Amino acid sequence: MTDRPLTLMAVHAHPDDEATSTGGVLARYAAEGMRTVLVTCTDGACGDGPGGVKPGDPGHDPAAVARMRRQELEASREVLGISDLETLDYGDSGMMGWPSNDAPGAFWQTPVEKGAARLAELMEHYRPDVVVTYDENGFYGHPDHIQAHRITMAALGLTSLTPKVYWTTMPRSGMQRFGEIIREFHPDMPEPDPAEAAAMAEIGLPDDEITTWVDTTPYSGQKFDSLAAHASQGENIFFLKMGKERFADFMGVETFVRVRDTTGAAVPENDLFAGLR
């Protein structure tokens, strides 16, 4: 027996990613007395600057954006009650195909083994019982999300730890509903071209392939406020337009696919710590 608290480690790519897909579980498990560890891999320097100025445009200062986003990340951490924050501070690679993908120090350019070694040290220190990150495609193909997945899975192989491992996902039914809500807010939005529509249709998983559905409705207010803490990126955070009540209805359940387990807990499950408590 040990007095060490059960520990959740979430490995994310950028400041604000912690809120979108895991804000609910981070808040819930912190409230339940678990240790919650957030690892943020990049500095977020490819995010919008003050006034919504875009990367590469006049007035966009990547270093200043990174400093601002670190402050926002600290505010989000406080809202969610996250116990421990670790930042790897790799350069933000930007979206797939951007010149920043190839910049020296970009996370996308970092050898997986180097990133994995750093993350493995953190895993050995915190000894998580549950690890959460993205799937092989980074959920929607963002290079930093893909790299976060790669270093997480490689880091696990460098340790002797046997945590439950989860990848974030969305049910296809939820993605369809999300598309309907976007069109509700943007009725003049043109229909996507067939290739884009086909790509969107592949995001997430069929509902019956999702192993884990965690009800975080009581913490949806914290999740909303966590997203709102990333004020500089508000233009890109569509969910804030919903308002808290609508947000709670749509975002009150977080979904995952369990990819490693030694507990034998049955699936589908409604608790990342099923079999551990």
Tab-separated table of C-alpha atoms in Angstrom, residues 57-223:
chain	number	residue	atom	x	y	z
A	57	ASP	CA	1.626	39.048	-40.499
A	58	PRO	CA	3.153	42.405	-39.539
A	59	GLY	CA	3.003	42.905	-35.803
A	60	HIS	CA	3.023	39.212	-34.889
A	61	ASP	CA	5.791	38.715	-32.308
A	62	PRO	CA	6.193	34.956	-31.650
A	63	ALA	CA	8.164	35.481	-28.445
A	64	ALA	CA	5.542	37.847	-27.062
A	65	VAL	CA	2.764	35.453	-28.064
A	66	ALA	CA	4.543	32.611	-26.282
A	67	ARG	CA	4.849	34.678	-23.084
A	68	MET	CA	1.197	35.655	-23.243
A	69	ARG	CA	0.068	32.085	-23.828
A	70	ARG	CA	2.120	30.844	-20.883
A	71	GLN	CA	0.268	33.308	-18.655
A	72	GLU	CA	-3.032	32.082	-20.056
A	73	LEU	CA	-1.976	28.488	-19.457
A	74	GLU	CA	-1.255	29.275	-15.818
A	75	ALA	CA	-4.717	30.853	-15.507
A	76	SER	CA	-6.319	27.767	-17.077
A	77	ARG	CA	-4.381	25.545	-14.709
A	78	GLU	CA	-5.785	27.445	-11.737
A	79	VAL	CA	-9.356	27.190	-13.056
A	80	LEU	CA	-9.082	23.423	-13.534
A	81	GLY	CA	-7.239	22.794	-10.271
A	82	ILE	CA	-4.348	21.076	-12.036
A	83	SER	CA	-1.792	19.903	-9.489
A	84	ASP	CA	1.335	20.055	-11.610
A	85	LEU	CA	2.217	21.808	-14.870
A	86	GLU	CA	5.261	20.845	-16.941
A	87	THR	CA	6.171	22.709	-20.129
A	88	LEU	CA	8.622	21.234	-22.618
A	89	ASP	CA	8.750	24.579	-24.499
A	90	TYR	CA	9.421	23.234	-27.969
A	91	GLY	CA	8.694	25.660	-30.786
A	92	ASP	CA	5.120	25.683	-32.031
A	93	SER	CA	5.148	24.066	-35.479
A	94	GLY	CA	1.974	25.717	-36.757
A	95	MET	CA	-0.534	23.947	-38.973
A	96	MET	CA	0.547	21.203	-41.358
A	97	GLY	CA	2.331	22.679	-44.361
A	98	TRP	CA	3.285	25.978	-42.728
A	99	PRO	CA	6.923	27.113	-43.079
A	100	SER	CA	7.155	26.954	-39.284
A	101	ASN	CA	7.028	23.146	-39.565
A	102	ASP	CA	10.677	23.289	-40.662
A	103	ALA	CA	11.919	25.969	-38.260
A	104	PRO	CA	14.862	25.066	-36.000
A	105	GLY	CA	13.528	24.062	-32.609
A	106	ALA	CA	10.034	23.288	-33.906
A	107	PHE	CA	8.426	20.358	-32.147
A	108	TRP	CA	7.741	18.715	-35.508
A	109	GLN	CA	11.493	18.730	-36.182
A	110	THR	CA	12.429	17.308	-32.779
A	111	PRO	CA	13.662	13.709	-32.919
A	112	VAL	CA	11.034	11.551	-31.263
A	113	GLU	CA	13.626	9.816	-29.113
A	114	LYS	CA	14.769	13.126	-27.610
A	115	GLY	CA	11.275	14.290	-26.776
A	116	ALA	CA	10.414	10.843	-25.456
A	117	ALA	CA	13.441	10.792	-23.158
A	118	ARG	CA	12.397	14.080	-21.565
A	119	LEU	CA	8.821	12.912	-21.143
A	120	ALA	CA	9.922	9.556	-19.748
A	121	GLU	CA	11.773	11.403	-16.984
A	122	LEU	CA	8.556	13.167	-16.059
A	123	MET	CA	6.656	9.880	-16.124
A	124	GLU	CA	9.207	8.298	-13.801
A	125	HIS	CA	8.879	11.276	-11.473
A	126	TYR	CA	5.076	11.434	-11.338
A	127	ARG	CA	4.388	7.719	-11.939
A	128	PRO	CA	0.964	8.250	-13.520
A	129	ASP	CA	-1.755	5.623	-13.202
A	130	VAL	CA	-3.517	7.048	-16.264
A	131	VAL	CA	-1.944	8.736	-19.313
A	132	VAL	CA	-3.998	10.637	-21.890
A	133	THR	CA	-2.819	11.982	-25.243
A	134	TYR	CA	-3.907	12.061	-28.906
A	135	ASP	CA	-4.236	9.270	-31.469
A	136	GLU	CA	-1.763	8.656	-34.311
A	137	ASN	CA	-3.295	11.434	-36.415
A	138	GLY	CA	-3.348	13.940	-33.593
A	139	PHE	CA	-7.167	13.815	-33.833
A	140	TYR	CA	-7.233	16.091	-36.889
A	141	GLY	CA	-3.751	16.022	-38.394
A	142	HIS	CA	-1.980	18.844	-36.567
A	143	PRO	CA	1.766	18.144	-36.622
A	144	ASP	CA	2.300	19.020	-32.959
A	145	HIS	CA	-0.571	16.777	-31.892
A	146	ILE	CA	0.905	13.939	-33.930
A	147	GLN	CA	4.304	14.540	-32.365
A	148	ALA	CA	2.795	14.613	-28.869
A	149	HIS	CA	1.278	11.206	-29.583
A	150	ARG	CA	4.601	9.874	-30.839
A	151	ILE	CA	6.696	11.003	-27.907
A	152	THR	CA	4.093	9.834	-25.399
A	153	MET	CA	3.925	6.316	-26.752
A	154	ALA	CA	7.715	6.177	-27.099
A	155	ALA	CA	8.200	7.499	-23.568
A	156	LEU	CA	5.978	4.788	-22.153
A	157	GLY	CA	8.269	2.251	-23.790
A	158	LEU	CA	11.266	3.771	-21.992
A	159	THR	CA	9.753	3.193	-18.558
A	160	SER	CA	8.651	0.162	-16.602
A	161	LEU	CA	5.333	1.833	-15.788
A	162	THR	CA	2.030	0.202	-16.736
A	163	PRO	CA	-0.578	2.967	-16.657
A	164	LYS	CA	-3.902	2.827	-18.384
A	165	VAL	CA	-3.406	4.732	-21.657
A	166	TYR	CA	-6.101	6.647	-23.493
A	167	TRP	CA	-6.356	8.630	-26.707
A	168	THR	CA	-8.803	11.504	-26.930
A	169	THR	CA	-11.552	11.184	-29.500
A	170	MET	CA	-15.059	12.300	-30.429
A	171	PRO	CA	-18.025	10.137	-31.373
A	172	ARG	CA	-19.056	10.546	-34.989
A	173	SER	CA	-22.563	11.390	-33.770
A	174	GLY	CA	-21.061	14.265	-31.789
A	175	MET	CA	-19.065	15.470	-34.778
A	176	GLN	CA	-22.251	15.551	-36.851
A	177	ARG	CA	-23.967	17.568	-34.139
A	178	PHE	CA	-20.984	19.902	-33.960
A	179	GLY	CA	-21.279	20.557	-37.694
A	180	GLU	CA	-24.948	21.396	-37.252
A	181	ILE	CA	-24.140	23.856	-34.457
A	182	ILE	CA	-21.454	25.559	-36.548
A	183	ARG	CA	-23.949	26.033	-39.385
A	184	GLU	CA	-26.449	27.403	-36.885
A	185	PHE	CA	-23.978	30.094	-35.838
A	186	HIS	CA	-22.727	30.661	-39.400
A	187	PRO	CA	-25.749	30.178	-41.706
A	188	ASP	CA	-23.911	31.789	-44.628
A	189	MET	CA	-20.955	29.411	-44.401
A	190	PRO	CA	-20.440	27.672	-47.760
A	191	GLU	CA	-20.655	23.918	-47.949
A	192	PRO	CA	-17.212	22.264	-47.800
A	193	ASP	CA	-15.814	20.767	-50.979
A	194	PRO	CA	-16.142	16.966	-51.264
A	195	ALA	CA	-12.527	16.282	-50.257
A	196	GLU	CA	-12.816	18.448	-47.148
A	197	ALA	CA	-16.162	16.913	-46.254
A	198	ALA	CA	-14.695	13.414	-46.618
A	199	ALA	CA	-11.774	14.328	-44.363
A	200	MET	CA	-14.117	15.757	-41.738
A	201	ALA	CA	-16.212	12.598	-41.849
A	202	GLU	CA	-13.148	10.576	-40.800
A	203	ILE	CA	-12.496	12.623	-37.648
A	204	GLY	CA	-13.395	10.816	-34.443
A	205	LEU	CA	-14.701	7.273	-34.149
A	206	PRO	CA	-17.971	5.439	-34.641
A	207	ASP	CA	-19.828	5.587	-31.341
A	208	ASP	CA	-19.540	1.849	-30.748
A	209	GLU	CA	-15.726	1.969	-30.973
A	210	ILE	CA	-15.376	4.459	-28.123
A	211	THR	CA	-14.400	2.642	-24.948
A	212	THR	CA	-14.751	5.372	-22.369
A	213	TRP	CA	-17.465	7.991	-21.798
A	214	VAL	CA	-16.770	10.218	-18.790
A	215	ASP	CA	-19.568	12.455	-17.514
A	216	THR	CA	-17.995	15.793	-16.600
A	217	THR	CA	-21.182	17.877	-16.713
A	218	PRO	CA	-20.762	19.213	-13.154
A	219	TYR	CA	-17.372	20.623	-14.223
A	220	SER	CA	-18.426	22.088	-17.561
A	221	GLY	CA	-18.402	25.591	-16.098
A	222	GLN	CA	-14.758	25.169	-15.148
A	223	LYS	CA	-14.018	23.779	-18.594
